[in-house]
Amino acid sequence: ARPHAAERAGPDPALAAEVGRERIRVLTLTGRAHEALDLGAARLPGLTGNRHAGLCLDLARTAVVAGRWAAAEDYVERAGRPADPRSAVLLADAAFGAGRVDEAAALATEAIARAEAAGAPESLCEALGVRARTHWRTDLAASSAAFRRAAQVAAEHGLAPWRVTALFGAGMMEALDADEHPTLDLACALARDAGMLGQLASARIILADAALMIDGPAASEVHARRALDTALRLHLPALVDIARIQTAYAVAAGGDPAGAEELLAAVPEPTPGNRALTSLARGVGALVEHDLPRAAREFGSEIDLVLTDRAMPMVAPVGAWLLLDTVLGGGARARERLAAHPSGLSRSIRAALAFADAVDAGRSGRAAEAARARVRGDRLLGRRAWWRRLLRPMVLERAVHDGWDDPVPTLRADLAAHEAAGAELQARTCRDLLRAAGAPTRGRHGTTVPALLREKGVTRREYEVLVLVGRGLTNPEIAQRLVLSRRTVETHVANLLAKTGAPRRTELHRWVGGEAP
């Protein structure tokens, strides 16, 4: 039988090109950007004219998603369409990713004008997103407004992927200043329906950060590990690294620095930005232990990069660094660094500034002013109860030392919250401060030994040693921390090995928390 004419002619080139472009878009939206780039690079040599230009611009967008900024700029140049609004917005996005924020802002403004003139809603959404990101270190309100306009344009034109992306950005801005995050929740629901799993994982990282502020490390870790699992399944290396750091952040905040370091060790050759986030996570972990000198070292190691990298929002631990710098050294340097863009500071950072004002006023003998500033910081944090309890010991310690305000009722309330959550490290800090204030602790005294370890005969002091062993401290360091002799610590460690049946010291960390390994 003779073949049909269409069969003799072969596949329609235009149809094949469009199918290929659509597959590249789908791969990009579902988090498989590197696979999309490989597919596009293989198809590109066979195309000419508008088909070639269109695929080049698609690949430029995919390169942006993959974080390959130079490749994105190269594909825009190869497209040869400088008047196309897509070219301007992709160059803006690549410039922003490469850290050239001022250039990105100018290109985004140009792209918005071109997209509006051309009636190109997709390019308009993308350009508004870039402009929003260029503002998020300097003007949170302007950033949020740009994201929300992009979401509105996307909704009006049925552009579901761009709507999800814009809502994610708006939700991230919302989470910086609000205790509720309905926009981020909506972005998650729409991303799930659209199969945008990479965007969903990114949203969960933001949810993990918000959960830490309000509910604490356990709630944060749930979101962070879900984001990490998704990123691993999608083979997205950059997102995997960020999710690992966020998970380590939650684990360190939960008082398990050894577990956090195990996660961080799996981040190969971290980027400068990831190194900065890692230093902040370790600094927060040190604050949980109320080890202020170590927290200062951890924060200080990368704080210059954190403050100058305009490609990411100003995160809450920056406020913790500011307060710590005020407590330890007066805070002039920190305040100067943050004063340049006050409208770019989140509510958590503004609360830390209020606490720093309290410490500064109390140190100068202005007791009433100090008390008012502390109350202002408490109110600014709203429902962010865990973050408040993280920062307050630094303030209350100065109140005890400098003799202003009455820290005892607040310390008792925080102690009860820590004990209810099983946060022994922070509970111990509250007890220490209560004793320094001349107020004996009520209710439980000392470290609470988990039931399983009590059954094995582990004493309160042995459990305190166990916790510090689990955090990686040496016997001399434990002796110094607990004001014991080295010989006494050695005896406690030997007792712990015998009572738990652990074969060696390095296995003892598995018993922290009182669960059998």
Tab-separated table of C-alpha atoms in Angstrom, residues 150-432:
chain	number	residue	atom	x	y	z
A	150	ALA	CA	2.477	40.486	38.454
A	151	ALA	CA	0.101	37.996	40.111
A	152	GLN	CA	-2.884	40.097	39.032
A	153	VAL	CA	-1.683	40.337	35.420
A	154	ALA	CA	-1.061	36.582	35.358
A	155	ALA	CA	-4.522	35.825	36.739
A	156	GLU	CA	-6.202	38.136	34.186
A	157	HIS	CA	-4.469	36.383	31.275
A	158	GLY	CA	-4.650	32.807	32.545
A	159	LEU	CA	-0.888	32.487	33.030
A	160	ALA	CA	-0.906	29.935	35.842
A	161	PRO	CA	2.875	29.390	36.135
A	162	TRP	CA	3.606	33.109	36.313
A	163	ARG	CA	0.825	33.551	38.846
A	164	VAL	CA	2.398	30.911	41.085
A	165	THR	CA	5.817	32.527	40.762
A	166	ALA	CA	4.468	35.992	41.567
A	167	LEU	CA	2.388	34.750	44.503
A	168	PHE	CA	5.431	32.973	45.875
A	169	GLY	CA	7.369	36.253	45.813
A	170	ALA	CA	4.493	38.192	47.361
A	171	GLY	CA	4.104	35.473	49.995
A	172	MET	CA	7.779	35.668	50.868
A	173	MET	CA	7.451	39.439	51.441
A	174	GLU	CA	4.312	38.815	53.475
A	175	ALA	CA	6.121	36.281	55.677
A	176	LEU	CA	8.786	38.866	56.510
A	177	ASP	CA	6.260	41.184	58.135
A	178	ALA	CA	3.186	39.114	59.033
A	179	ASP	CA	2.535	36.174	61.331
A	180	GLU	CA	0.016	34.675	58.914
A	181	HIS	CA	0.958	33.828	55.336
A	182	PRO	CA	-2.188	33.175	53.259
A	183	THR	CA	-0.491	34.271	50.032
A	184	LEU	CA	2.273	31.712	50.458
A	185	ASP	CA	-0.289	29.028	51.293
A	186	LEU	CA	-2.184	29.876	48.093
A	187	ALA	CA	1.049	29.741	46.082
A	188	CYS	CA	1.743	26.266	47.489
A	189	ALA	CA	-1.729	25.014	46.576
A	190	LEU	CA	-1.503	26.372	43.021
A	191	ALA	CA	2.036	25.045	42.561
A	192	ARG	CA	0.904	21.593	43.653
A	193	ASP	CA	-2.015	21.676	41.183
A	194	ALA	CA	0.260	22.873	38.352
A	195	GLY	CA	2.961	20.305	39.078
A	196	MET	CA	5.494	23.058	39.821
A	197	LEU	CA	7.314	20.982	42.402
A	198	GLY	CA	10.501	23.041	42.432
A	199	GLN	CA	8.519	26.171	43.280
A	200	LEU	CA	6.609	24.195	45.907
A	201	ALA	CA	9.881	23.134	47.547
A	202	SER	CA	11.085	26.744	47.549
A	203	ALA	CA	7.866	27.835	49.226
A	204	ARG	CA	8.312	25.184	51.900
A	205	ILE	CA	11.739	26.602	52.721
A	206	ILE	CA	10.087	29.957	53.428
A	207	LEU	CA	7.399	28.183	55.478
A	208	ALA	CA	10.170	26.474	57.466
A	209	ASP	CA	11.675	29.843	58.320
A	210	ALA	CA	8.282	31.253	59.349
A	211	ALA	CA	7.530	28.171	61.454
A	212	LEU	CA	10.817	28.539	63.326
A	213	MET	CA	9.909	32.071	64.334
A	214	ILE	CA	6.499	31.128	65.682
A	215	ASP	CA	6.481	27.475	66.730
A	216	GLY	CA	10.155	26.585	66.991
A	217	PRO	CA	12.646	24.098	65.567
A	218	ALA	CA	10.486	20.953	65.420
A	219	ALA	CA	7.801	22.584	63.270
A	220	SER	CA	10.452	24.222	61.092
A	221	GLU	CA	12.292	20.961	60.498
A	222	VAL	CA	9.156	19.277	59.130
A	223	HIS	CA	8.824	21.868	56.341
A	224	ALA	CA	12.569	21.948	55.650
A	225	ARG	CA	12.889	18.178	55.290
A	226	ARG	CA	9.900	18.043	52.941
A	227	ALA	CA	11.578	20.697	50.802
A	228	LEU	CA	14.833	18.728	50.870
A	229	ASP	CA	13.111	15.488	49.878
A	230	THR	CA	11.429	17.198	46.918
A	231	ALA	CA	14.632	18.876	45.761
A	232	LEU	CA	16.504	15.577	45.934
A	233	ARG	CA	13.823	13.815	43.873
A	234	LEU	CA	13.953	16.546	41.225
A	235	HIS	CA	17.772	16.518	41.085
A	236	LEU	CA	18.000	20.286	41.631
A	237	PRO	CA	21.465	20.789	43.154
A	238	ALA	CA	21.082	24.472	44.033
A	239	LEU	CA	17.733	23.900	45.726
A	240	VAL	CA	19.068	20.799	47.496
A	241	ASP	CA	21.867	22.868	49.032
A	242	ILE	CA	19.518	25.590	50.269
A	243	ALA	CA	17.078	23.019	51.669
A	244	ARG	CA	19.937	21.245	53.473
A	245	ILE	CA	21.075	24.518	55.017
A	246	GLN	CA	17.512	25.343	56.100
A	247	THR	CA	17.166	21.873	57.646
A	248	ALA	CA	20.500	22.306	59.427
A	249	TYR	CA	19.278	25.685	60.655
A	250	ALA	CA	16.236	24.052	62.267
A	251	VAL	CA	18.333	21.221	63.727
A	252	ALA	CA	20.898	23.653	65.187
A	253	ALA	CA	18.080	25.746	66.643
A	254	GLY	CA	16.801	22.569	68.271
A	255	GLY	CA	20.080	22.219	70.172
A	256	ASP	CA	21.722	19.560	68.010
A	257	PRO	CA	24.837	21.137	66.468
A	258	ALA	CA	26.321	17.730	65.625
A	259	GLY	CA	23.247	16.866	63.555
A	260	ALA	CA	23.381	20.260	61.883
A	261	GLU	CA	27.041	19.829	60.954
A	262	GLU	CA	26.285	16.418	59.475
A	263	LEU	CA	23.773	18.047	57.137
A	264	LEU	CA	26.081	20.925	56.276
A	265	ALA	CA	28.915	18.535	55.456
A	266	ALA	CA	26.774	17.230	52.585
A	267	VAL	CA	26.780	20.660	50.875
A	268	PRO	CA	29.692	20.399	48.394
A	269	GLU	CA	31.636	23.562	47.661
A	270	PRO	CA	28.974	25.971	48.953
A	271	THR	CA	28.498	29.240	47.092
A	272	PRO	CA	29.327	32.485	48.915
A	273	GLY	CA	25.633	33.006	49.568
A	274	ASN	CA	25.260	29.528	51.026
A	275	ARG	CA	28.329	30.039	53.201
A	276	ALA	CA	26.700	33.184	54.554
A	277	LEU	CA	23.440	31.373	55.334
A	278	THR	CA	25.434	28.597	57.002
A	279	SER	CA	27.212	31.069	59.272
A	280	LEU	CA	23.853	32.530	60.310
A	281	ALA	CA	22.466	29.053	61.079
A	282	ARG	CA	25.481	28.260	63.253
A	283	GLY	CA	25.170	31.617	64.974
A	284	VAL	CA	21.551	30.942	65.891
A	285	GLY	CA	22.594	27.522	67.201
A	286	ALA	CA	25.148	29.210	69.462
A	287	LEU	CA	22.473	31.615	70.733
A	288	VAL	CA	20.307	28.643	71.687
A	289	GLU	CA	23.190	27.592	73.964
A	290	HIS	CA	23.629	31.234	75.091
A	291	ASP	CA	27.247	30.986	74.000
A	292	LEU	CA	27.515	34.623	72.976
A	293	PRO	CA	31.233	34.707	72.061
A	294	ARG	CA	30.806	31.727	69.718
A	295	ALA	CA	27.654	33.265	68.241
A	296	ALA	CA	29.605	36.454	67.562
A	297	ARG	CA	32.336	34.482	65.781
A	298	GLU	CA	29.826	32.554	63.669
A	299	PHE	CA	27.799	35.613	62.682
A	300	GLY	CA	30.884	37.713	62.118
A	301	SER	CA	32.557	35.250	59.753
A	302	GLU	CA	30.238	36.106	56.853
A	303	ILE	CA	28.204	39.113	57.999
A	304	ASP	CA	29.824	41.460	55.465
A	305	LEU	CA	28.590	39.268	52.624
A	306	VAL	CA	25.133	38.947	54.194
A	307	LEU	CA	24.810	42.708	54.386
A	308	THR	CA	26.119	43.429	50.895
A	309	ASP	CA	24.504	40.629	48.880
A	310	ARG	CA	21.505	42.453	47.464
A	311	ALA	CA	20.324	39.328	45.652
A	312	MET	CA	18.630	38.005	48.811
A	313	PRO	CA	16.261	39.573	51.358
A	314	MET	CA	17.532	40.760	54.727
A	315	VAL	CA	16.879	37.679	56.873
A	316	ALA	CA	15.943	37.646	60.583
A	317	PRO	CA	19.321	36.419	61.939
A	318	VAL	CA	20.760	39.756	60.814
A	319	GLY	CA	18.699	41.260	63.631
A	320	ALA	CA	20.122	38.704	66.054
A	321	TRP	CA	23.627	39.780	64.982
A	322	LEU	CA	22.712	43.433	65.526
A	323	LEU	CA	21.445	42.728	69.057
A	324	LEU	CA	24.438	40.560	69.875
A	325	ASP	CA	26.828	43.240	68.632
A	326	THR	CA	25.048	45.756	70.883
A	327	VAL	CA	25.264	43.467	73.908
A	328	LEU	CA	28.946	42.665	73.407
A	329	GLY	CA	30.356	45.801	71.876
A	330	GLY	CA	28.000	48.739	71.797
A	331	GLY	CA	26.346	48.030	68.429
A	332	ALA	CA	27.505	51.172	66.611
A	333	ARG	CA	28.915	49.183	63.687
A	334	ALA	CA	25.781	47.087	63.301
A	335	ARG	CA	23.414	50.034	63.489
A	336	GLU	CA	25.436	51.929	60.905
A	337	ARG	CA	25.317	48.987	58.519
A	338	LEU	CA	21.525	48.629	58.805
A	339	ALA	CA	20.561	52.294	58.827
A	340	ALA	CA	20.998	52.800	55.067
A	341	HIS	CA	17.687	51.203	54.017
A	342	PRO	CA	15.194	51.221	56.919
A	343	SER	CA	12.242	50.397	54.646
A	344	GLY	CA	13.975	47.148	53.698
A	345	LEU	CA	13.999	45.802	57.273
A	346	SER	CA	11.530	43.105	58.281
A	347	ARG	CA	9.521	43.211	61.491
A	348	SER	CA	11.870	40.712	63.142
A	349	ILE	CA	14.847	42.967	62.454
A	350	ARG	CA	12.966	46.051	63.652
A	351	ALA	CA	12.171	44.160	66.866
A	352	ALA	CA	15.858	43.359	67.309
A	353	LEU	CA	16.610	47.066	66.828
A	354	ALA	CA	14.135	47.884	69.606
A	355	PHE	CA	15.814	45.332	71.889
A	356	ALA	CA	19.189	46.859	71.015
A	357	ASP	CA	17.784	50.289	71.939
A	358	ALA	CA	16.748	48.815	75.302
A	359	VAL	CA	20.226	47.446	75.967
A	360	ASP	CA	21.859	50.728	74.970
A	361	ALA	CA	19.503	52.829	77.101
A	362	GLY	CA	19.893	50.526	80.112
A	363	ARG	CA	23.662	50.629	79.833
A	364	SER	CA	23.503	54.433	79.893
A	365	GLY	CA	21.277	54.512	82.978
A	366	ARG	CA	18.041	55.432	81.184
A	367	ALA	CA	15.985	52.694	82.874
A	368	ALA	CA	12.493	53.847	81.903
A	369	GLU	CA	13.493	54.288	78.261
A	370	ALA	CA	15.098	50.831	78.277
A	371	ALA	CA	11.942	49.214	79.652
A	372	ARG	CA	9.778	50.904	77.019
A	373	ALA	CA	12.091	49.780	74.216
A	374	ARG	CA	12.001	46.181	75.436
A	375	VAL	CA	8.198	46.217	75.449
A	376	ARG	CA	8.256	47.694	71.924
A	377	GLY	CA	10.458	44.833	70.734
A	378	ASP	CA	8.164	42.250	72.327
A	379	ARG	CA	5.128	43.764	70.625
A	380	LEU	CA	6.796	43.969	67.227
A	381	LEU	CA	7.420	40.219	67.281
A	382	GLY	CA	3.707	39.491	67.655
A	383	ARG	CA	3.144	35.741	67.497
A	384	ARG	CA	6.813	34.986	66.809
A	385	ALA	CA	7.130	33.472	70.255
A	386	TRP	CA	10.118	31.201	69.678
A	387	TRP	CA	12.202	33.955	68.107
A	388	ARG	CA	11.280	36.284	70.970
A	389	ARG	CA	12.480	33.696	73.480
A	390	LEU	CA	15.721	33.315	71.495
A	391	LEU	CA	16.536	37.035	71.572
A	392	ARG	CA	15.239	37.984	75.007
A	393	PRO	CA	17.941	36.330	77.164
A	394	MET	CA	20.507	38.725	75.699
A	395	VAL	CA	18.331	41.671	76.700
A	396	LEU	CA	17.342	40.314	80.112
A	397	GLU	CA	20.926	39.452	81.008
A	398	ARG	CA	21.828	43.112	80.500
A	399	ALA	CA	18.757	44.158	82.503
A	400	VAL	CA	19.993	42.037	85.421
A	401	HIS	CA	23.552	43.322	85.076
A	402	ASP	CA	22.696	47.007	84.577
A	403	GLY	CA	19.787	47.104	87.022
A	404	TRP	CA	16.858	48.203	84.903
A	405	ASP	CA	13.338	46.777	84.503
A	406	ASP	CA	12.169	43.646	86.341
A	407	PRO	CA	13.241	40.646	84.231
A	408	VAL	CA	12.036	37.981	86.673
A	409	PRO	CA	8.384	37.582	85.505
A	410	THR	CA	9.479	37.355	81.871
A	411	LEU	CA	12.220	34.857	82.689
A	412	ARG	CA	9.766	32.677	84.610
A	413	ALA	CA	7.312	32.708	81.684
A	414	ASP	CA	10.055	31.847	79.194
A	415	LEU	CA	11.362	29.096	81.483
A	416	ALA	CA	7.922	27.492	81.607
A	417	ALA	CA	7.651	27.630	77.797
A	418	HIS	CA	11.089	26.069	77.332
A	419	GLU	CA	10.371	23.314	79.833
A	420	ALA	CA	7.059	22.528	78.136
A	421	ALA	CA	8.852	22.269	74.787
A	422	GLY	CA	11.708	20.184	76.197
A	423	ALA	CA	14.205	22.902	75.246
A	424	GLU	CA	16.691	22.177	78.023
A	425	LEU	CA	19.511	24.402	76.777
A	426	GLN	CA	17.306	27.478	76.738
A	427	ALA	CA	15.609	26.490	79.994
A	428	ARG	CA	19.016	26.285	81.639
A	429	THR	CA	19.831	29.820	80.463
A	430	CYS	CA	16.610	31.102	82.046
A	431	ARG	CA	17.455	29.360	85.316
A	432	ASP	CA	20.946	30.848	85.294
